[in-house]
Short mmCIF file of C-alpha atoms in Angstrom, two decimals:
data_model
loop_
_atom_site.label_atom_id
_atom_site.label_comp_id
_atom_site.label_asym_id
_atom_site.label_seq_id
_atom_site.Cartn_x
_atom_site.Cartn_y
_atom_site.Cartn_z
CA MET A 195 0.06 0.36 0.09
CA VAL A 196 1.40 3.54 -1.13
CA SER A 197 0.90 6.23 1.81
CA ALA A 198 3.00 8.90 3.35
CA SER A 199 3.66 6.68 6.21
CA ASN A 200 5.69 4.12 4.02
CA THR A 201 9.02 5.68 5.10
CA LYS A 202 11.83 5.01 7.16
CA ASN A 203 11.28 7.81 9.62
CA PRO A 204 8.97 7.62 12.67
CA ILE A 205 5.46 8.90 11.98
CA GLN A 206 2.71 10.21 14.19
CA ILE A 207 -0.81 9.32 14.81
CA GLU A 208 -3.64 10.34 16.72
CA ILE A 209 -6.61 8.04 18.05
CA PHE A 210 -9.66 10.52 18.64
CA PRO A 211 -12.30 8.48 20.42
CA LYS A 212 -15.69 9.47 19.68
CA ARG A 213 -16.58 9.16 23.54
CA LEU A 214 -14.42 10.60 26.52
CA LEU A 215 -13.13 7.58 27.73
CA GLY A 216 -13.28 6.68 31.51
CA PRO A 217 -10.21 5.27 33.34
CA GLU A 218 -11.07 1.85 33.39
CA ARG A 219 -11.20 1.65 29.52
CA ALA A 220 -8.32 4.03 29.01
CA GLN A 221 -5.92 2.02 31.42
CA LYS A 222 -7.09 -1.08 29.24
CA LEU A 223 -6.47 0.75 26.08
CA LEU A 224 -3.11 1.90 27.51
CA LEU A 225 -2.21 -1.65 28.49
CA GLU A 226 -2.89 -3.04 25.12
CA LEU A 227 -0.84 -0.21 23.04
CA ASN A 228 1.96 -0.81 25.85
CA GLN A 229 2.32 -4.38 24.17
CA ILE A 230 2.89 -3.21 20.87
CA GLU A 231 6.60 -2.86 20.10
CA GLY A 232 7.65 0.29 18.34
CA ILE A 233 5.84 3.16 19.87
CA LEU A 234 8.34 5.65 20.34
CA ARG A 235 6.43 8.46 22.48
CA ALA A 236 3.11 9.16 23.13
CA VAL A 237 0.96 11.91 24.80
CA ILE A 238 -2.91 11.24 26.36
CA GLN A 239 -4.90 14.55 26.51
CA GLY A 240 -8.50 15.42 27.42
CA PRO A 241 -10.73 17.69 30.11
CA ARG A 242 -9.05 18.22 33.51
CA LEU A 243 -10.42 16.91 36.64
CA PRO A 244 -9.48 19.12 39.18
CA LEU A 245 -8.85 18.03 42.97
CA LYS A 246 -10.68 21.24 43.98
CA VAL A 247 -13.09 23.36 42.61
CA PRO A 248 -10.91 26.42 40.94
CA TYR A 249 -13.37 28.97 40.90
CA GLY A 250 -16.79 30.32 41.65
CA PRO A 251 -18.52 30.71 45.03
CA ALA A 252 -17.62 26.69 45.88
CA THR A 253 -13.75 27.78 45.27
CA GLY A 254 -11.31 25.45 47.36
CA GLU A 255 -13.99 22.98 48.10
CA ASN A 256 -13.00 19.12 47.26
CA VAL A 257 -14.41 17.58 44.05
CA LEU A 258 -13.57 14.04 44.50
CA HIS A 259 -14.16 13.16 41.36
CA PRO A 260 -15.12 9.17 40.55
CA ASP A 261 -12.98 9.22 37.63
CA ARG A 262 -10.05 10.55 38.79
CA LYS A 263 -7.86 7.30 39.49
CA ILE A 264 -4.69 5.68 39.82
CA VAL A 265 -4.04 3.87 36.82
CA GLN A 266 -1.26 1.00 36.47
CA ILE A 267 0.64 0.26 33.08
CA ASN A 268 3.22 -2.57 34.01
CA ASP A 269 5.53 -1.50 36.79
CA THR A 270 4.35 2.34 36.24
CA THR A 271 1.53 3.83 38.53
CA PHE A 272 0.06 7.37 38.08
CA GLU A 273 -2.82 9.31 38.60
CA LEU A 274 -5.23 9.89 35.47
CA ALA A 275 -6.00 13.67 36.43
CA ILE A 276 -8.06 13.67 33.19
CA LEU A 277 -10.51 11.92 31.23
CA VAL A 278 -8.77 10.94 28.37
CA GLY A 279 -10.00 12.40 24.96
CA ARG A 280 -7.04 11.77 22.56
CA ILE A 281 -4.01 9.66 22.36
CA ARG A 282 -1.04 11.20 20.08
CA MET A 283 2.12 9.03 19.30
CA GLU A 284 4.91 8.74 17.56
CA ILE A 285 5.31 5.19 16.56
CA ARG A 286 8.16 3.51 14.21
CA ASP A 287 6.46 2.65 10.78
CA PHE A 288 3.23 1.64 9.01
CA GLU A 289 3.15 -1.67 10.50
CA VAL A 290 2.76 -0.65 14.14
CA LYS A 291 0.09 2.33 12.65
CA GLU A 292 -1.99 -0.99 11.61
CA ARG A 293 -1.47 -2.82 15.06
CA VAL A 294 -2.72 0.51 16.79
CA ARG A 295 -5.51 0.66 14.61
CA GLU A 296 -6.68 -2.99 15.35
CA VAL A 297 -6.40 -2.60 19.24
CA CYS A 298 -8.76 0.76 18.74
CA GLU A 299 -11.19 -1.10 16.85
CA ASN A 300 -11.15 -4.21 19.72
CA LEU A 301 -11.48 -1.72 22.41
CA LEU A 302 -13.48 1.14 21.30
CA PRO A 303 -16.65 0.13 20.47
CA PHE A 304 -18.14 3.54 20.05
CA GLY A 305 -16.04 4.27 17.30
CA PHE A 306 -13.02 6.92 16.87
CA GLU A 307 -10.98 8.73 14.38
CA PHE A 308 -7.54 7.57 13.29
CA ARG A 309 -5.07 10.11 11.35
CA GLU A 310 -1.63 10.47 10.75
CA GLY A 311 0.04 13.82 10.86
CA THR A 312 2.17 15.85 12.85
CA PHE A 313 0.98 16.20 16.49
CA ILE A 314 4.13 16.21 18.82
CA ALA A 315 6.76 19.12 18.13
CA LYS A 316 9.74 17.96 15.81
CA ARG A 317 11.88 20.76 15.88
CA SER A 318 13.08 22.96 19.28
CA THR A 319 11.80 26.43 18.94
CA VAL A 320 13.80 29.33 20.58
CA SER A 321 11.46 29.10 23.76
CA ASP A 322 11.99 25.50 23.69
CA TYR A 323 15.76 26.64 24.01
CA ALA A 324 15.06 29.57 26.63
CA LYS A 325 12.94 27.08 28.56
CA ARG A 326 15.04 24.00 28.67
CA GLY A 327 18.39 24.77 28.27
CA PRO A 328 20.63 23.35 25.68
CA ASP A 329 20.74 19.68 27.57
CA ALA A 330 17.18 19.28 27.00
CA ASP A 331 16.23 15.67 26.15
CA PRO A 332 14.81 15.90 22.59
CA ASN A 333 12.73 13.09 23.53
CA LEU A 334 10.80 14.71 25.81
CA ARG A 335 10.14 17.72 23.41
CA GLY A 336 6.32 18.53 23.05
CA LEU A 337 5.17 15.85 25.15
CA PHE A 338 4.43 18.00 28.21
CA ASP A 339 3.19 21.78 29.48
CA PRO A 340 6.67 23.38 29.87
CA LYS A 341 4.91 25.26 32.99
CA ALA A 342 4.38 22.12 35.03
CA SER A 343 6.82 19.91 36.75
CA LEU A 344 8.51 17.08 34.49
CA ASP A 345 7.74 14.41 37.33
CA GLU A 346 3.61 15.12 37.26
CA GLN A 347 3.54 14.69 33.51
CA ILE A 348 6.03 12.44 31.87
CA CYS A 349 6.17 8.26 32.83
CA PHE A 350 8.56 6.25 31.29
CA LEU A 351 7.51 2.76 30.42
CA ASN A 352 9.54 -0.14 29.13
CA ARG A 353 13.05 1.49 29.70
CA SER A 354 15.99 -0.45 29.98
CA ASP A 355 17.93 -0.24 33.23
CA ASN A 356 21.12 0.89 31.07
CA ASP A 357 18.68 3.77 29.61
CA ILE A 358 17.79 4.94 33.35
CA GLU A 359 21.57 4.70 34.61
CA ASN A 360 22.25 6.95 31.74
CA LYS A 361 19.83 9.79 32.45
CA MET B 281 -59.76 36.19 14.66
CA ALA B 282 -57.10 36.29 17.31
CA TYR B 283 -53.83 36.55 16.42
CA GLU B 284 -51.47 33.55 16.67
CA PRO B 285 -47.73 33.69 17.22
CA GLN B 286 -46.12 31.25 14.60
CA PHE B 287 -42.38 31.66 16.50
CA TYR B 288 -40.34 29.67 13.69
CA PRO B 289 -40.51 28.51 10.46
CA GLY B 290 -39.38 25.08 8.99
CA ASN B 291 -40.95 21.74 8.52
CA THR B 292 -38.99 19.51 9.96
CA ILE B 293 -39.06 18.03 13.67
CA ILE B 294 -36.12 20.45 14.74
CA ALA B 295 -38.21 23.50 13.58
CA GLU B 296 -41.13 22.02 15.56
CA ASN B 297 -39.40 21.51 18.77
CA ARG B 298 -38.13 25.03 18.23
CA ARG B 299 -41.69 26.23 18.07
CA LYS B 300 -42.51 24.30 21.09
CA HIS B 301 -39.60 25.88 23.15
CA MET B 302 -40.47 29.19 22.25
CA SER B 303 -44.36 28.89 22.97
CA GLY B 304 -43.48 27.59 26.10
CA ASN B 305 -45.92 24.72 25.66
CA LEU B 306 -43.83 21.90 26.69
CA GLU B 307 -44.02 18.21 27.62
CA LYS B 308 -43.57 17.36 31.46
CA LEU B 309 -41.18 14.39 31.80
CA ARG B 310 -40.21 14.31 35.17
CA GLU B 311 -40.90 15.63 38.66
CA ILE B 312 -38.57 17.68 41.00
CA SER B 313 -39.92 18.31 44.30
CA ASP B 314 -39.27 22.11 45.68
CA GLU B 315 -37.25 20.77 48.32
CA ASP B 316 -34.72 19.18 45.92
CA LEU B 317 -35.00 21.96 43.45
CA THR B 318 -34.10 24.65 46.39
CA LEU B 319 -31.23 22.42 47.41
CA VAL B 320 -29.53 22.45 43.90
CA LEU B 321 -29.86 25.99 43.26
CA GLY B 322 -28.07 26.75 46.51
CA HIS B 323 -29.29 30.08 47.17
CA ARG B 324 -31.29 29.38 50.17
CA ALA B 325 -32.03 26.50 53.13
CA PRO B 326 -34.92 24.30 51.78
CA GLY B 327 -38.21 25.53 53.87
CA SER B 328 -36.68 28.68 55.00
CA ASP B 329 -38.00 31.93 53.90
CA TYR B 330 -37.31 33.92 51.05
CA PRO B 331 -34.79 36.54 52.17
CA SER B 332 -35.98 39.94 50.83
CA THR B 333 -34.03 43.37 49.70
CA HIS B 334 -37.09 45.44 50.24
CA PRO B 335 -40.42 45.42 52.08
CA PRO B 336 -43.37 44.11 50.32
CA LEU B 337 -44.47 46.59 47.73
CA ALA B 338 -47.89 46.92 49.41
CA GLU B 339 -46.40 48.15 52.58
CA MET B 340 -44.21 50.21 50.96
CA GLY B 341 -46.38 53.60 49.72
CA GLU B 342 -45.50 53.57 46.10
CA PRO B 343 -45.77 56.66 44.37
CA GLU B 344 -48.67 57.57 42.04
CA CYS B 345 -47.55 56.18 38.46
CA SER B 346 -49.34 55.15 35.57
CA ILE B 347 -46.92 52.82 34.45
CA ARG B 348 -46.89 51.27 38.03
CA GLU B 349 -50.64 50.99 37.79
CA LEU B 350 -50.40 49.44 34.30
CA VAL B 351 -47.76 46.58 34.93
CA GLU B 352 -49.06 44.04 37.53
CA PRO B 353 -45.70 43.26 39.82
CA THR B 354 -44.33 39.64 39.69
CA GLU B 355 -45.20 37.59 42.67
CA GLY B 356 -41.16 37.94 43.59
CA ALA B 357 -41.65 41.74 43.15
CA LYS B 358 -44.63 41.90 45.31
CA ALA B 359 -42.82 40.43 47.99
CA GLY B 360 -39.38 42.13 47.59
CA ASP B 361 -37.21 39.32 46.68
CA ARG B 362 -33.60 39.19 46.16
CA VAL B 363 -32.63 38.66 42.50
CA ARG B 364 -31.13 35.27 42.20
CA TYR B 365 -29.83 33.44 38.93
CA VAL B 366 -30.13 29.96 37.49
CA GLN B 367 -27.77 28.65 34.77
CA PHE B 368 -27.84 25.76 32.52
CA ALA B 369 -25.17 24.32 30.41
CA ASP B 370 -26.23 22.22 26.87
CA SER B 371 -24.59 19.63 25.15
CA MET B 372 -24.19 20.04 21.80
CA TYR B 373 -25.18 16.56 20.75
CA ASN B 374 -28.44 16.75 20.94
CA ALA B 375 -29.56 18.36 23.81
CA PRO B 376 -33.02 19.51 23.90
CA ALA B 377 -32.38 23.43 24.24
CA THR B 378 -29.47 25.60 23.56
CA PRO B 379 -28.93 28.80 25.33
CA TYR B 380 -30.84 30.56 22.52
CA PHE B 381 -33.82 28.75 22.79
CA ARG B 382 -33.64 28.73 26.37
CA ALA B 383 -33.92 32.51 26.34
CA TYR B 384 -36.84 32.80 24.13
CA TYR B 385 -38.38 30.46 26.18
CA ALA B 386 -37.72 32.71 29.40
CA ALA B 387 -38.41 35.80 27.87
CA ILE B 388 -41.58 34.69 26.05
CA LYS B 389 -43.08 33.00 28.76
CA PHE B 390 -42.14 34.83 32.20
CA ARG B 391 -42.18 38.50 33.15
CA GLY B 392 -39.53 40.12 35.40
CA VAL B 393 -36.63 37.97 33.94
CA ASP B 394 -33.57 38.89 32.78
CA PRO B 395 -31.83 36.22 30.30
CA GLY B 396 -28.26 36.23 29.63
CA THR B 397 -27.54 34.09 26.43
CA LEU B 398 -23.96 32.81 25.84
CA SER B 399 -22.30 30.44 23.37
CA GLY B 400 -22.63 27.44 25.60
CA ARG B 401 -24.58 28.71 28.66
CA GLN B 402 -27.91 30.57 29.31
CA VAL B 403 -28.26 32.31 32.86
CA VAL B 404 -31.48 33.91 33.92
CA GLU B 405 -31.79 36.25 36.64
CA ALA B 406 -34.80 36.97 38.39
CA ARG B 407 -36.69 37.83 42.17
CA GLU B 408 -35.87 34.49 43.79
CA ARG B 409 -39.34 33.01 43.70
CA ASP B 410 -39.97 34.03 39.84
CA MET B 411 -36.67 32.35 39.08
CA GLU B 412 -37.46 29.19 40.89
CA LYS B 413 -40.61 28.59 39.11
CA LEU B 414 -38.95 29.09 35.70
CA ALA B 415 -36.16 26.57 37.14
CA LYS B 416 -38.46 23.99 38.30
CA GLU B 417 -40.48 24.11 34.90
CA SER B 418 -36.93 23.98 33.19
CA LEU B 419 -36.12 20.85 34.74
CA GLU B 420 -39.23 19.00 34.96
CA THR B 421 -40.03 19.52 30.98
CA GLU B 422 -38.84 18.43 27.79
CA ILE B 423 -36.56 21.65 27.40
CA SER B 424 -34.00 19.64 29.75
CA CYS B 425 -32.44 16.10 29.81
CA PRO B 426 -30.86 15.33 32.81
CA ALA B 427 -27.85 13.84 30.85
CA LEU B 428 -27.25 16.12 28.18
CA SER B 429 -28.23 19.55 30.07
CA GLY B 430 -26.66 20.50 33.17
CA LEU B 431 -27.35 22.94 36.23
CA ARG B 432 -24.42 24.83 36.45
CA GLY B 433 -23.86 28.23 38.24
CA ALA B 434 -19.86 27.99 37.93
CA THR B 435 -17.57 25.78 35.79
CA VAL B 436 -19.72 25.14 33.11
CA HIS B 437 -17.30 23.42 30.80
CA GLY B 438 -18.68 20.48 28.52
CA HIS B 439 -21.14 21.63 26.17
CA SER B 440 -18.61 21.53 23.45
CA LEU B 441 -17.02 18.39 24.57
CA ARG B 442 -17.64 14.63 23.93
CA LEU B 443 -20.13 12.77 25.56
CA GLN B 444 -18.64 10.66 27.97
CA GLU B 445 -18.78 6.74 27.87
CA ASP B 446 -22.11 6.37 29.65
CA GLY B 447 -23.68 9.13 27.28
CA VAL B 448 -23.52 12.16 30.20
CA MET B 449 -22.11 15.62 29.11
CA PHE B 450 -18.82 16.00 31.06
CA ASP B 451 -18.63 17.86 34.13
CA MET B 452 -15.55 18.70 35.65
CA LEU B 453 -17.08 19.13 39.25
CA ASP B 454 -19.15 15.97 39.30
CA ARG B 455 -22.22 17.60 40.35
CA ARG B 456 -24.13 15.03 38.83
CA ARG B 457 -23.70 11.58 37.28
CA LEU B 458 -25.53 8.50 36.32
CA GLU B 459 -26.32 5.95 39.09
CA ASN B 460 -28.62 2.94 38.44
CA GLY B 461 -29.94 4.49 35.17
CA THR B 462 -30.82 7.66 36.60
CA ILE B 463 -28.89 11.00 36.88
CA ILE B 464 -28.29 12.15 40.67
CA MET B 465 -27.10 15.39 41.82
CA ASP B 466 -25.26 15.51 45.08
CA LYS B 467 -23.76 18.95 45.05
CA ASP B 468 -25.35 22.10 44.08
CA GLN B 469 -25.16 24.44 41.00
CA VAL B 470 -21.79 25.79 41.87
CA GLY B 471 -20.33 22.32 43.33
CA ARG B 472 -20.88 23.03 47.26
CA PRO B 473 -21.57 19.22 48.26
CA LEU B 474 -25.37 18.49 49.59
CA ASP B 475 -26.34 16.37 52.43
CA LYS B 476 -28.75 14.35 50.06
CA LYS B 477 -28.81 12.76 46.50
CA VAL B 478 -31.61 14.68 44.42
CA ASP B 479 -32.82 12.51 41.30
CA LEU B 480 -33.33 14.52 38.42
CA GLY B 481 -34.66 11.60 36.41
CA LYS B 482 -34.03 9.14 33.78
CA PRO B 483 -31.83 10.51 30.76
CA MET B 484 -33.39 10.70 27.26
CA SER B 485 -32.04 7.64 25.10
CA GLU B 486 -30.12 8.65 21.95
CA GLU B 487 -33.01 8.41 19.71
CA GLU B 488 -35.10 10.24 21.80
CA ALA B 489 -32.89 13.20 22.71
CA ALA B 490 -32.44 13.17 18.40
CA LYS B 491 -36.35 13.79 18.39
CA ARG B 492 -36.42 16.27 20.99
CA THR B 493 -33.59 18.53 20.29
CA THR B 494 -33.60 22.21 18.74
CA ILE B 495 -29.99 21.77 17.48
CA TYR B 496 -29.89 21.43 13.55
CA ARG B 497 -26.94 18.89 13.20
CA VAL B 498 -25.82 17.09 9.79
CA ASP B 499 -25.71 13.90 11.75
CA ASN B 500 -29.72 14.35 12.69
CA VAL B 501 -31.60 16.92 10.71
CA ALA B 502 -29.19 19.30 8.52
CA PHE B 503 -30.22 22.53 8.52
CA ARG B 504 -30.37 22.76 4.68
CA ASP B 505 -33.10 20.08 4.78
CA ASP B 506 -35.48 22.41 6.30
CA ASP B 507 -36.61 24.42 3.01
CA GLU B 508 -38.86 26.68 4.69
CA ALA B 509 -36.59 27.62 7.53
CA VAL B 510 -33.51 28.56 4.99
CA GLU B 511 -36.07 30.38 2.85
CA TRP B 512 -37.09 32.72 5.95
CA VAL B 513 -33.45 33.00 7.11
CA HIS B 514 -32.61 34.07 3.34
CA ARG B 515 -35.35 36.51 3.32
CA VAL B 516 -34.78 38.16 6.82
CA TRP B 517 -31.42 38.71 5.52
CA GLU B 518 -32.18 40.04 2.40
CA THR B 519 -34.82 42.31 4.10
CA ARG B 520 -32.04 43.48 6.57
CA THR B 521 -29.50 43.90 3.71
CA GLU B 522 -31.46 45.48 1.33
CA TYR B 523 -34.10 47.52 3.07
CA GLY B 524 -32.58 47.93 6.71
CA PHE B 525 -35.55 46.21 8.14
CA GLN B 526 -38.15 49.04 7.21
CA PRO B 527 -41.19 46.56 6.49
CA LYS B 528 -42.67 50.12 4.43
CA VAL B 529 -39.89 50.35 2.03
CA TYR B 530 -40.08 46.44 1.46
CA ASN B 531 -43.62 46.67 0.51
CA ASP B 532 -43.36 49.57 -1.32
#
């Protein structure tokens, strides 16, 4: 099949479900995607679930949203502070793309949009340089809000011990 | 023959629903008790008196004024109630109402109300007991679906988002949720927790919502499928552009 993704360079895809995913289905989907070899980086995005009421007369009240849950992907646990609305990934090649599509078809019965494009920044900007300095990890570029702390927003999955030591 | 307002042109079910909302001739689908309504509005404790900002009009000794004689004050104004608000957000995924039609409904059917219309939410300010009357009717009739419409005083985010897996409009403050087939609300409209769960009723099915909505959508009934509505929108634009809304010039 001739496609723009028939290239040796990594390609980027976006999964856009027709419904916002609850934490259980999101965890299931992320677990299945995690089994696929060849996903280099991924971003999950969606509306935020705050811990406290951010504004209005009830400012500061606890929200206790039932969908704000701890999820576990292999050995990594993190708090899912959003309802998952889209997943963007950088993947190795066209074969991986088709495997990702298969997983989505199995786990998203209400339908989804699936597209290829540029969703994660590929090049550093002057602002990136100013915010993160000359030694910033290029793999983290475009994955997180520069104003937030890294620990809250980035999870490393399937990293070898060597990778961690080298960091 | 007495004049009967036509309200809105169109031959589709959407146009029919728009006419219903504007005329206030709505079907009652569920029941909300006065106590529950007061709880979710969050302006006063259930059962308490209405706080007032001035004495009842009858005791005030109003000045002689032909307009005051002509206009009967609303119940809230007569009693000197405070002005309070109710605000709704409606999902763009086939919610029954839209902010504009809530505004038409409030302004045409009720007196002494001040509708404020925004892209994703609609607020109505009125004397407290007048506002409660409107809020109760809004929650009980087909103008609202508990899943696709939300009583939201602050943090209205959700109207333009995709629905959740269970078909409920997203609510960042989790004021209401689907439990055992009905929508319950355990916080007031601004997010303060309540002592009890208020049952807002069963959500509409997707098919029912598609039949009761006032939203033209290409995946339901497209606006361009409604020839009469399109014709009248064209005519309004044409007369506005060419004649500046002066019927006399147009008729000449």
